[in-house]
Amino acid sequence: MVRPAGPGDVVGGVPARLVATPGSTEQAAAVLRAAAELRLSVVARGAGSRLDWGAPPRTLDLILDTGRLTGVVEHAAGDLIVVVRAGTRLDELRDVLAPAGQQLALDDPPPGATVGGATVGGAVSVNASGPRRMLYGTVRDLLIGVTLVRADGVVAHAGGKVVKNVAGYDLGKLVTGAYGTLGLITECAFRLHPLPAARAYV
């Protein structure tokens, strides 16, 4: 789960010393708990397509890679809800939802673009929304639940699997667009929309 960093394990020009690839929320919590005890500086990485959007880290001891935190946990097609792990690529999620005639209504990156492998967790972390937000809303509007691991390794849950769950403070809205500074997102619950009968680009 932890390996020495390679030449490509760089964030904003700052090379890392180690890379951890947890396969579950519990493993991610254990890694972050150990990193906190050892006072290691940590950066979360999904597909790495938007790592240059934020300021570079001052130091970088550990990259926590979400490449193994993948897959759909639950797809309640009748309720238009999906729960998905943060390392799941957006294009893979689209292919899973399409047979049910449903979509997570975020803009697709252009074919062959480096952001083509963008992950669910990365999209939430940077609040990546394109022109379709005018009809469907932004990532913040589509996110109804989130599981994240704080820097001290404590697991936190917010929201749920129903659209109307407005009790208490909405942590999901807070972590959306926070660039991973408030914790590592490991699972997201989203509201889905039906696929359109036809589409055209003008």
mmCIF file with all atom_site columns, C-alpha atoms in Angstrom:
data_model
loop_
_atom_site.group_PDB
_atom_site.id
_atom_site.type_symbol
_atom_site.label_atom_id
_atom_site.label_alt_id
_atom_site.label_comp_id
_atom_site.label_asym_id
_atom_site.label_entity_id
_atom_site.label_seq_id
_atom_site.pdbx_PDB_ins_code
_atom_site.Cartn_x
_atom_site.Cartn_y
_atom_site.Cartn_z
_atom_site.occupancy
_atom_site.B_iso_or_equiv
_atom_site.pdbx_formal_charge
_atom_site.auth_seq_id
_atom_site.auth_comp_id
_atom_site.auth_asym_id
_atom_site.auth_atom_id
_atom_site.pdbx_PDB_model_num
ATOM 1   C CA . MET A 1 1   ? 0.000   0.000  0.000   1.00 0.00 ? 1   MET A CA 1
ATOM 2   C CA . VAL A 1 2   ? 2.988   2.362  0.504   1.00 0.00 ? 2   VAL A CA 1
ATOM 3   C CA . ARG A 1 3   ? 5.902   2.604  -1.929  1.00 0.00 ? 3   ARG A CA 1
ATOM 4   C CA . PRO A 1 4   ? 8.805   4.966  -2.583  1.00 0.00 ? 4   PRO A CA 1
ATOM 5   C CA . ALA A 1 5   ? 7.859   7.816  -4.906  1.00 0.00 ? 5   ALA A CA 1
ATOM 6   C CA . GLY A 1 6   ? 8.969   7.696  -8.536  1.00 0.00 ? 6   GLY A CA 1
ATOM 7   C CA . PRO A 1 7   ? 9.930   10.409 -11.025 1.00 0.00 ? 7   PRO A CA 1
ATOM 8   C CA . GLY A 1 8   ? 6.283   11.102 -11.905 1.00 0.00 ? 8   GLY A CA 1
ATOM 9   C CA . ASP A 1 9   ? 5.187   11.582 -8.296  1.00 0.00 ? 9   ASP A CA 1
ATOM 10  C CA . VAL A 1 10  ? 5.492   15.363 -8.285  1.00 0.00 ? 10  VAL A CA 1
ATOM 11  C CA . VAL A 1 11  ? 2.971   18.049 -7.297  1.00 0.00 ? 11  VAL A CA 1
ATOM 12  C CA . GLY A 1 12  ? 3.576   21.599 -8.502  1.00 0.00 ? 12  GLY A CA 1
ATOM 13  C CA . GLY A 1 13  ? 7.250   20.838 -9.101  1.00 0.00 ? 13  GLY A CA 1
ATOM 14  C CA . VAL A 1 14  ? 7.689   19.413 -5.578  1.00 0.00 ? 14  VAL A CA 1
ATOM 15  C CA . PRO A 1 15  ? 8.734   15.725 -5.548  1.00 0.00 ? 15  PRO A CA 1
ATOM 16  C CA . ALA A 1 16  ? 7.197   13.339 -3.031  1.00 0.00 ? 16  ALA A CA 1
ATOM 17  C CA . ARG A 1 17  ? 9.077   10.812 -0.885  1.00 0.00 ? 17  ARG A CA 1
ATOM 18  C CA . LEU A 1 18  ? 6.331   8.181  -0.602  1.00 0.00 ? 18  LEU A CA 1
ATOM 19  C CA . VAL A 1 19  ? 3.073   7.183  -2.324  1.00 0.00 ? 19  VAL A CA 1
ATOM 20  C CA . ALA A 1 20  ? 0.228   5.363  -0.558  1.00 0.00 ? 20  ALA A CA 1
ATOM 21  C CA . THR A 1 21  ? -2.621  3.696  -2.460  1.00 0.00 ? 21  THR A CA 1
ATOM 22  C CA . PRO A 1 22  ? -5.302  2.632  0.037   1.00 0.00 ? 22  PRO A CA 1
ATOM 23  C CA . GLY A 1 23  ? -8.104  0.378  -1.175  1.00 0.00 ? 23  GLY A CA 1
ATOM 24  C CA . SER A 1 24  ? -10.778 1.430  1.328   1.00 0.00 ? 24  SER A CA 1
ATOM 25  C CA . THR A 1 25  ? -11.860 4.271  3.582   1.00 0.00 ? 25  THR A CA 1
ATOM 26  C CA . GLU A 1 26  ? -10.478 2.347  6.574   1.00 0.00 ? 26  GLU A CA 1
ATOM 27  C CA . GLN A 1 27  ? -7.055  1.937  4.954   1.00 0.00 ? 27  GLN A CA 1
ATOM 28  C CA . ALA A 1 28  ? -7.013  5.629  4.017   1.00 0.00 ? 28  ALA A CA 1
ATOM 29  C CA . ALA A 1 29  ? -7.829  6.503  7.634   1.00 0.00 ? 29  ALA A CA 1
ATOM 30  C CA . ALA A 1 30  ? -4.967  4.317  8.867   1.00 0.00 ? 30  ALA A CA 1
ATOM 31  C CA . VAL A 1 31  ? -2.524  5.977  6.448   1.00 0.00 ? 31  VAL A CA 1
ATOM 32  C CA . LEU A 1 32  ? -3.577  9.493  7.452   1.00 0.00 ? 32  LEU A CA 1
ATOM 33  C CA . ARG A 1 33  ? -3.488  8.601  11.145  1.00 0.00 ? 33  ARG A CA 1
ATOM 34  C CA . ALA A 1 34  ? 0.097   7.339  10.749  1.00 0.00 ? 34  ALA A CA 1
ATOM 35  C CA . ALA A 1 35  ? 1.051   10.372 8.656   1.00 0.00 ? 35  ALA A CA 1
ATOM 36  C CA . ALA A 1 36  ? -0.323  12.693 11.351  1.00 0.00 ? 36  ALA A CA 1
ATOM 37  C CA . GLU A 1 37  ? 1.648   10.893 14.076  1.00 0.00 ? 37  GLU A CA 1
ATOM 38  C CA . LEU A 1 38  ? 4.829   11.139 11.987  1.00 0.00 ? 38  LEU A CA 1
ATOM 39  C CA . ARG A 1 39  ? 4.024   14.768 11.049  1.00 0.00 ? 39  ARG A CA 1
ATOM 40  C CA . LEU A 1 40  ? 4.215   14.051 7.309   1.00 0.00 ? 40  LEU A CA 1
ATOM 41  C CA . SER A 1 41  ? 2.924   16.517 4.743   1.00 0.00 ? 41  SER A CA 1
ATOM 42  C CA . VAL A 1 42  ? 0.293   14.835 2.546   1.00 0.00 ? 42  VAL A CA 1
ATOM 43  C CA . VAL A 1 43  ? -1.346  15.664 -0.799  1.00 0.00 ? 43  VAL A CA 1
ATOM 44  C CA . ALA A 1 44  ? -4.295  13.668 -2.166  1.00 0.00 ? 44  ALA A CA 1
ATOM 45  C CA . ARG A 1 45  ? -4.190  12.678 -5.841  1.00 0.00 ? 45  ARG A CA 1
ATOM 46  C CA . GLY A 1 46  ? -6.865  11.236 -8.091  1.00 0.00 ? 46  GLY A CA 1
ATOM 47  C CA . ALA A 1 47  ? -6.068  11.085 -11.799 1.00 0.00 ? 47  ALA A CA 1
ATOM 48  C CA . GLY A 1 48  ? -3.639  13.978 -11.325 1.00 0.00 ? 48  GLY A CA 1
ATOM 49  C CA . SER A 1 49  ? -5.316  15.998 -14.085 1.00 0.00 ? 49  SER A CA 1
ATOM 50  C CA . ARG A 1 50  ? -5.857  19.100 -11.923 1.00 0.00 ? 50  ARG A CA 1
ATOM 51  C CA . LEU A 1 51  ? -2.958  18.960 -9.475  1.00 0.00 ? 51  LEU A CA 1
ATOM 52  C CA . ASP A 1 52  ? -1.588  22.200 -10.903 1.00 0.00 ? 52  ASP A CA 1
ATOM 53  C CA . TRP A 1 53  ? -4.784  24.150 -10.142 1.00 0.00 ? 53  TRP A CA 1
ATOM 54  C CA . GLY A 1 54  ? -3.822  24.956 -6.556  1.00 0.00 ? 54  GLY A CA 1
ATOM 55  C CA . ALA A 1 55  ? -0.694  26.418 -5.010  1.00 0.00 ? 55  ALA A CA 1
ATOM 56  C CA . PRO A 1 56  ? 2.263   24.001 -4.845  1.00 0.00 ? 56  PRO A CA 1
ATOM 57  C CA . PRO A 1 57  ? 2.925   22.412 -1.450  1.00 0.00 ? 57  PRO A CA 1
ATOM 58  C CA . ARG A 1 58  ? 5.813   23.757 0.638   1.00 0.00 ? 58  ARG A CA 1
ATOM 59  C CA . THR A 1 59  ? 6.956   20.203 1.355   1.00 0.00 ? 59  THR A CA 1
ATOM 60  C CA . LEU A 1 60  ? 5.635   16.839 0.196   1.00 0.00 ? 60  LEU A CA 1
ATOM 61  C CA . ASP A 1 61  ? 6.322   13.675 2.143   1.00 0.00 ? 61  ASP A CA 1
ATOM 62  C CA . LEU A 1 62  ? 3.395   11.539 0.976   1.00 0.00 ? 62  LEU A CA 1
ATOM 63  C CA . ILE A 1 63  ? 1.018   11.411 -1.978  1.00 0.00 ? 63  ILE A CA 1
ATOM 64  C CA . LEU A 1 64  ? -2.198  9.621  -1.085  1.00 0.00 ? 64  LEU A CA 1
ATOM 65  C CA . ASP A 1 65  ? -3.368  8.185  -4.404  1.00 0.00 ? 65  ASP A CA 1
ATOM 66  C CA . THR A 1 66  ? -7.046  7.222  -4.782  1.00 0.00 ? 66  THR A CA 1
ATOM 67  C CA . GLY A 1 67  ? -6.424  4.926  -7.761  1.00 0.00 ? 67  GLY A CA 1
ATOM 68  C CA . ARG A 1 68  ? -7.642  1.870  -5.817  1.00 0.00 ? 68  ARG A CA 1
ATOM 69  C CA . LEU A 1 69  ? -10.692 3.596  -4.272  1.00 0.00 ? 69  LEU A CA 1
ATOM 70  C CA . THR A 1 70  ? -12.877 2.776  -7.268  1.00 0.00 ? 70  THR A CA 1
ATOM 71  C CA . GLY A 1 71  ? -16.264 1.386  -8.134  1.00 0.00 ? 71  GLY A CA 1
ATOM 72  C CA . VAL A 1 72  ? -19.941 1.997  -7.597  1.00 0.00 ? 72  VAL A CA 1
ATOM 73  C CA . VAL A 1 73  ? -21.048 1.167  -4.050  1.00 0.00 ? 73  VAL A CA 1
ATOM 74  C CA . GLU A 1 74  ? -24.767 1.491  -4.786  1.00 0.00 ? 74  GLU A CA 1
ATOM 75  C CA . HIS A 1 75  ? -26.926 2.559  -7.716  1.00 0.00 ? 75  HIS A CA 1
ATOM 76  C CA . ALA A 1 76  ? -30.547 3.098  -6.738  1.00 0.00 ? 76  ALA A CA 1
ATOM 77  C CA . ALA A 1 77  ? -31.882 3.621  -10.259 1.00 0.00 ? 77  ALA A CA 1
ATOM 78  C CA . GLY A 1 78  ? -35.475 4.067  -9.070  1.00 0.00 ? 78  GLY A CA 1
ATOM 79  C CA . ASP A 1 79  ? -34.415 6.904  -6.775  1.00 0.00 ? 79  ASP A CA 1
ATOM 80  C CA . LEU A 1 80  ? -31.917 8.436  -9.246  1.00 0.00 ? 80  LEU A CA 1
ATOM 81  C CA . ILE A 1 81  ? -29.104 8.093  -6.692  1.00 0.00 ? 81  ILE A CA 1
ATOM 82  C CA . VAL A 1 82  ? -25.587 6.670  -6.967  1.00 0.00 ? 82  VAL A CA 1
ATOM 83  C CA . VAL A 1 83  ? -22.931 6.150  -4.296  1.00 0.00 ? 83  VAL A CA 1
ATOM 84  C CA . VAL A 1 84  ? -19.463 5.908  -5.809  1.00 0.00 ? 84  VAL A CA 1
ATOM 85  C CA . ARG A 1 85  ? -15.876 5.718  -4.531  1.00 0.00 ? 85  ARG A CA 1
ATOM 86  C CA . ALA A 1 86  ? -13.773 8.822  -5.093  1.00 0.00 ? 86  ALA A CA 1
ATOM 87  C CA . GLY A 1 87  ? -11.125 7.287  -7.343  1.00 0.00 ? 87  GLY A CA 1
ATOM 88  C CA . THR A 1 88  ? -13.680 6.221  -9.960  1.00 0.00 ? 88  THR A CA 1
ATOM 89  C CA . ARG A 1 89  ? -13.142 7.930  -13.295 1.00 0.00 ? 89  ARG A CA 1
ATOM 90  C CA . LEU A 1 90  ? -16.012 10.042 -14.583 1.00 0.00 ? 90  LEU A CA 1
ATOM 91  C CA . ASP A 1 91  ? -16.020 8.314  -17.967 1.00 0.00 ? 91  ASP A CA 1
ATOM 92  C CA . GLU A 1 92  ? -16.235 4.891  -16.281 1.00 0.00 ? 92  GLU A CA 1
ATOM 93  C CA . LEU A 1 93  ? -19.138 6.072  -14.127 1.00 0.00 ? 93  LEU A CA 1
ATOM 94  C CA . ARG A 1 94  ? -20.904 7.355  -17.239 1.00 0.00 ? 94  ARG A CA 1
ATOM 95  C CA . ASP A 1 95  ? -20.613 3.890  -18.828 1.00 0.00 ? 95  ASP A CA 1
ATOM 96  C CA . VAL A 1 96  ? -22.042 2.212  -15.702 1.00 0.00 ? 96  VAL A CA 1
ATOM 97  C CA . LEU A 1 97  ? -25.049 4.553  -15.508 1.00 0.00 ? 97  LEU A CA 1
ATOM 98  C CA . ALA A 1 98  ? -25.896 4.682  -19.229 1.00 0.00 ? 98  ALA A CA 1
ATOM 99  C CA . PRO A 1 99  ? -27.623 1.256  -19.466 1.00 0.00 ? 99  PRO A CA 1
ATOM 100 C CA . ALA A 1 100 ? -30.152 2.513  -16.891 1.00 0.00 ? 100 ALA A CA 1
ATOM 101 C CA . GLY A 1 101 ? -30.743 5.643  -19.003 1.00 0.00 ? 101 GLY A CA 1
ATOM 102 C CA . GLN A 1 102 ? -29.181 7.839  -16.328 1.00 0.00 ? 102 GLN A CA 1
ATOM 103 C CA . GLN A 1 103 ? -26.250 10.235 -15.978 1.00 0.00 ? 103 GLN A CA 1
ATOM 104 C CA . LEU A 1 104 ? -24.227 12.212 -13.495 1.00 0.00 ? 104 LEU A CA 1
ATOM 105 C CA . ALA A 1 105 ? -24.807 15.515 -15.278 1.00 0.00 ? 105 ALA A CA 1
ATOM 106 C CA . LEU A 1 106 ? -21.270 16.896 -15.330 1.00 0.00 ? 106 LEU A CA 1
ATOM 107 C CA . ASP A 1 107 ? -19.546 18.082 -18.481 1.00 0.00 ? 107 ASP A CA 1
ATOM 108 C CA . ASP A 1 108 ? -17.487 15.487 -20.300 1.00 0.00 ? 108 ASP A CA 1
ATOM 109 C CA . PRO A 1 109 ? -13.921 16.512 -21.106 1.00 0.00 ? 109 PRO A CA 1
ATOM 110 C CA . PRO A 1 110 ? -13.011 16.580 -24.806 1.00 0.00 ? 110 PRO A CA 1
ATOM 111 C CA . PRO A 1 111 ? -11.853 13.219 -26.248 1.00 0.00 ? 111 PRO A CA 1
ATOM 112 C CA . GLY A 1 112 ? -8.116  12.702 -25.799 1.00 0.00 ? 112 GLY A CA 1
ATOM 113 C CA . ALA A 1 113 ? -7.792  15.547 -23.277 1.00 0.00 ? 113 ALA A CA 1
ATOM 114 C CA . THR A 1 114 ? -5.562  15.017 -20.255 1.00 0.00 ? 114 THR A CA 1
ATOM 115 C CA . VAL A 1 115 ? -8.571  15.571 -18.017 1.00 0.00 ? 115 VAL A CA 1
ATOM 116 C CA . GLY A 1 116 ? -10.327 12.605 -19.649 1.00 0.00 ? 116 GLY A CA 1
ATOM 117 C CA . GLY A 1 117 ? -9.398  10.458 -16.684 1.00 0.00 ? 117 GLY A CA 1
ATOM 118 C CA . ALA A 1 118 ? -10.778 12.931 -14.156 1.00 0.00 ? 118 ALA A CA 1
ATOM 119 C CA . THR A 1 119 ? -12.085 11.217 -11.026 1.00 0.00 ? 119 THR A CA 1
ATOM 120 C CA . VAL A 1 120 ? -15.224 11.717 -8.981  1.00 0.00 ? 120 VAL A CA 1
ATOM 121 C CA . GLY A 1 121 ? -13.233 12.866 -5.947  1.00 0.00 ? 121 GLY A CA 1
ATOM 122 C CA . GLY A 1 122 ? -11.196 15.263 -8.033  1.00 0.00 ? 122 GLY A CA 1
ATOM 123 C CA . ALA A 1 123 ? -14.305 16.796 -9.603  1.00 0.00 ? 123 ALA A CA 1
ATOM 124 C CA . VAL A 1 124 ? -15.766 17.378 -6.132  1.00 0.00 ? 124 VAL A CA 1
ATOM 125 C CA . SER A 1 125 ? -12.482 18.689 -4.719  1.00 0.00 ? 125 SER A CA 1
ATOM 126 C CA . VAL A 1 126 ? -12.134 21.383 -7.377  1.00 0.00 ? 126 VAL A CA 1
ATOM 127 C CA . ASN A 1 127 ? -15.899 21.877 -7.965  1.00 0.00 ? 127 ASN A CA 1
ATOM 128 C CA . ALA A 1 128 ? -15.385 21.263 -11.686 1.00 0.00 ? 128 ALA A CA 1
ATOM 129 C CA . SER A 1 129 ? -18.479 22.384 -13.581 1.00 0.00 ? 129 SER A CA 1
ATOM 130 C CA . GLY A 1 130 ? -18.917 23.409 -17.200 1.00 0.00 ? 130 GLY A CA 1
ATOM 131 C CA . PRO A 1 131 ? -21.753 24.830 -19.304 1.00 0.00 ? 131 PRO A CA 1
ATOM 132 C CA . ARG A 1 132 ? -24.206 22.058 -18.334 1.00 0.00 ? 132 ARG A CA 1
ATOM 133 C CA . ARG A 1 133 ? -24.433 23.607 -14.877 1.00 0.00 ? 133 ARG A CA 1
ATOM 134 C CA . MET A 1 134 ? -26.935 26.078 -16.357 1.00 0.00 ? 134 MET A CA 1
ATOM 135 C CA . LEU A 1 135 ? -29.439 23.216 -16.658 1.00 0.00 ? 135 LEU A CA 1
ATOM 136 C CA . TYR A 1 136 ? -28.377 20.659 -14.042 1.00 0.00 ? 136 TYR A CA 1
ATOM 137 C CA . GLY A 1 137 ? -26.457 22.681 -11.469 1.00 0.00 ? 137 GLY A CA 1
ATOM 138 C CA . THR A 1 138 ? -22.865 22.448 -10.269 1.00 0.00 ? 138 THR A CA 1
ATOM 139 C CA . VAL A 1 139 ? -21.104 19.593 -8.482  1.00 0.00 ? 139 VAL A CA 1
ATOM 140 C CA . ARG A 1 140 ? -22.232 21.186 -5.199  1.00 0.00 ? 140 ARG A CA 1
ATOM 141 C CA . ASP A 1 141 ? -25.853 20.899 -6.318  1.00 0.00 ? 141 ASP A CA 1
ATOM 142 C CA . LEU A 1 142 ? -25.561 17.247 -7.395  1.00 0.00 ? 142 LEU A CA 1
ATOM 143 C CA . LEU A 1 143 ? -23.652 16.038 -4.299  1.00 0.00 ? 143 LEU A CA 1
ATOM 144 C CA . ILE A 1 144 ? -26.019 14.821 -1.578  1.00 0.00 ? 144 ILE A CA 1
ATOM 145 C CA . GLY A 1 145 ? -23.643 12.856 0.644   1.00 0.00 ? 145 GLY A CA 1
ATOM 146 C CA . VAL A 1 146 ? -19.932 12.464 1.265   1.00 0.00 ? 146 VAL A CA 1
ATOM 147 C CA . THR A 1 147 ? -17.516 10.331 3.265   1.00 0.00 ? 147 THR A CA 1
ATOM 148 C CA . LEU A 1 148 ? -14.139 11.843 4.016   1.00 0.00 ? 148 LEU A CA 1
ATOM 149 C CA . VAL A 1 149 ? -11.119 11.192 6.185   1.00 0.00 ? 149 VAL A CA 1
ATOM 150 C CA . ARG A 1 150 ? -9.761  14.097 8.204   1.00 0.00 ? 150 ARG A CA 1
ATOM 151 C CA . ALA A 1 151 ? -6.031  14.762 8.429   1.00 0.00 ? 151 ALA A CA 1
ATOM 152 C CA . ASP A 1 152 ? -5.936  13.025 11.831  1.00 0.00 ? 152 ASP A CA 1
ATOM 153 C CA . GLY A 1 153 ? -7.435  9.830  10.378  1.00 0.00 ? 153 GLY A CA 1
ATOM 154 C CA . VAL A 1 154 ? -10.969 10.308 11.724  1.00 0.00 ? 154 VAL A CA 1
ATOM 155 C CA . VAL A 1 155 ? -13.694 9.253  9.260   1.00 0.00 ? 155 VAL A CA 1
ATOM 156 C CA . ALA A 1 156 ? -16.581 11.717 8.835   1.00 0.00 ? 156 ALA A CA 1
ATOM 157 C CA . HIS A 1 157 ? -19.906 11.232 7.038   1.00 0.00 ? 157 HIS A CA 1
ATOM 158 C CA . ALA A 1 158 ? -22.266 13.953 5.868   1.00 0.00 ? 158 ALA A CA 1
ATOM 159 C CA . GLY A 1 159 ? -25.552 13.880 4.024   1.00 0.00 ? 159 GLY A CA 1
ATOM 160 C CA . GLY A 1 160 ? -27.023 10.604 2.889   1.00 0.00 ? 160 GLY A CA 1
ATOM 161 C CA . LYS A 1 161 ? -28.791 8.871  0.036   1.00 0.00 ? 161 LYS A CA 1
ATOM 162 C CA . VAL A 1 162 ? -31.888 11.026 -0.166  1.00 0.00 ? 162 VAL A CA 1
ATOM 163 C CA . VAL A 1 163 ? -32.165 14.364 -1.916  1.00 0.00 ? 163 VAL A CA 1
ATOM 164 C CA . LYS A 1 164 ? -33.949 16.131 0.975   1.00 0.00 ? 164 LYS A CA 1
ATOM 165 C CA . ASN A 1 165 ? -31.640 15.651 3.960   1.00 0.00 ? 165 ASN A CA 1
ATOM 166 C CA . VAL A 1 166 ? -31.064 19.208 5.131   1.00 0.00 ? 166 VAL A CA 1
ATOM 167 C CA . ALA A 1 167 ? -30.593 18.556 8.834   1.00 0.00 ? 167 ALA A CA 1
ATOM 168 C CA . GLY A 1 168 ? -27.563 20.214 10.405  1.00 0.00 ? 168 GLY A CA 1
ATOM 169 C CA . TYR A 1 169 ? -24.424 21.609 8.786   1.00 0.00 ? 169 TYR A CA 1
ATOM 170 C CA . ASP A 1 170 ? -23.839 20.532 5.175   1.00 0.00 ? 170 ASP A CA 1
ATOM 171 C CA . LEU A 1 171 ? -20.250 19.308 5.218   1.00 0.00 ? 171 LEU A CA 1
ATOM 172 C CA . GLY A 1 172 ? -20.519 18.174 1.603   1.00 0.00 ? 172 GLY A CA 1
ATOM 173 C CA . LYS A 1 173 ? -20.974 21.760 0.436   1.00 0.00 ? 173 LYS A CA 1
ATOM 174 C CA . LEU A 1 174 ? -17.942 22.787 2.489   1.00 0.00 ? 174 LEU A CA 1
ATOM 175 C CA . VAL A 1 175 ? -15.536 20.204 1.052   1.00 0.00 ? 175 VAL A CA 1
ATOM 176 C CA . THR A 1 176 ? -16.713 20.828 -2.519  1.00 0.00 ? 176 THR A CA 1
ATOM 177 C CA . GLY A 1 177 ? -14.117 23.121 -4.055  1.00 0.00 ? 177 GLY A CA 1
ATOM 178 C CA . ALA A 1 178 ? -11.800 22.942 -1.025  1.00 0.00 ? 178 ALA A CA 1
ATOM 179 C CA . TYR A 1 179 ? -9.025  21.315 -3.108  1.00 0.00 ? 179 TYR A CA 1
ATOM 180 C CA . GLY A 1 180 ? -8.618  18.494 -0.574  1.00 0.00 ? 180 GLY A CA 1
ATOM 181 C CA . THR A 1 181 ? -7.474  20.845 2.184   1.00 0.00 ? 181 THR A CA 1
ATOM 182 C CA . LEU A 1 182 ? -10.211 19.740 4.615   1.00 0.00 ? 182 LEU A CA 1
ATOM 183 C CA . GLY A 1 183 ? -9.825  15.990 4.211   1.00 0.00 ? 183 GLY A CA 1
ATOM 184 C CA . LEU A 1 184 ? -9.604  13.110 1.770   1.00 0.00 ? 184 LEU A CA 1
ATOM 185 C CA . ILE A 1 185 ? -12.907 12.381 0.025   1.00 0.00 ? 185 ILE A CA 1
ATOM 186 C CA . THR A 1 186 ? -13.392 8.610  -0.242  1.00 0.00 ? 186 THR A CA 1
ATOM 187 C CA . GLU A 1 187 ? -17.072 8.217  -1.237  1.00 0.00 ? 187 GLU A CA 1
ATOM 188 C CA . CYS A 1 188 ? -19.709 10.472 -2.771  1.00 0.00 ? 188 CYS A CA 1
ATOM 189 C CA . ALA A 1 189 ? -23.474 10.168 -3.146  1.00 0.00 ? 189 ALA A CA 1
ATOM 190 C CA . PHE A 1 190 ? -24.944 12.009 -6.112  1.00 0.00 ? 190 PHE A CA 1
ATOM 191 C CA . ARG A 1 191 ? -28.353 12.888 -7.472  1.00 0.00 ? 191 ARG A CA 1
ATOM 192 C CA . LEU A 1 192 ? -28.685 11.614 -11.051 1.00 0.00 ? 192 LEU A CA 1
ATOM 193 C CA . HIS A 1 193 ? -30.667 12.790 -14.082 1.00 0.00 ? 193 HIS A CA 1
ATOM 194 C CA . PRO A 1 194 ? -32.214 10.893 -16.992 1.00 0.00 ? 194 PRO A CA 1
ATOM 195 C CA . LEU A 1 195 ? -30.198 10.800 -20.187 1.00 0.00 ? 195 LEU A CA 1
ATOM 196 C CA . PRO A 1 196 ? -31.664 13.137 -22.818 1.00 0.00 ? 196 PRO A CA 1
ATOM 197 C CA . ALA A 1 197 ? -33.420 11.523 -25.769 1.00 0.00 ? 197 ALA A CA 1
ATOM 198 C CA . ALA A 1 198 ? -31.063 13.422 -28.103 1.00 0.00 ? 198 ALA A CA 1
ATOM 199 C CA . ARG A 1 199 ? -28.234 15.906 -27.875 1.00 0.00 ? 199 ARG A CA 1
ATOM 200 C CA . ALA A 1 200 ? -26.610 18.363 -30.260 1.00 0.00 ? 200 ALA A CA 1
ATOM 201 C CA . TYR A 1 201 ? -23.640 20.704 -30.055 1.00 0.00 ? 201 TYR A CA 1
ATOM 202 C CA . VAL A 1 202 ? -24.105 24.133 -31.621 1.00 0.00 ? 202 VAL A CA 1
#
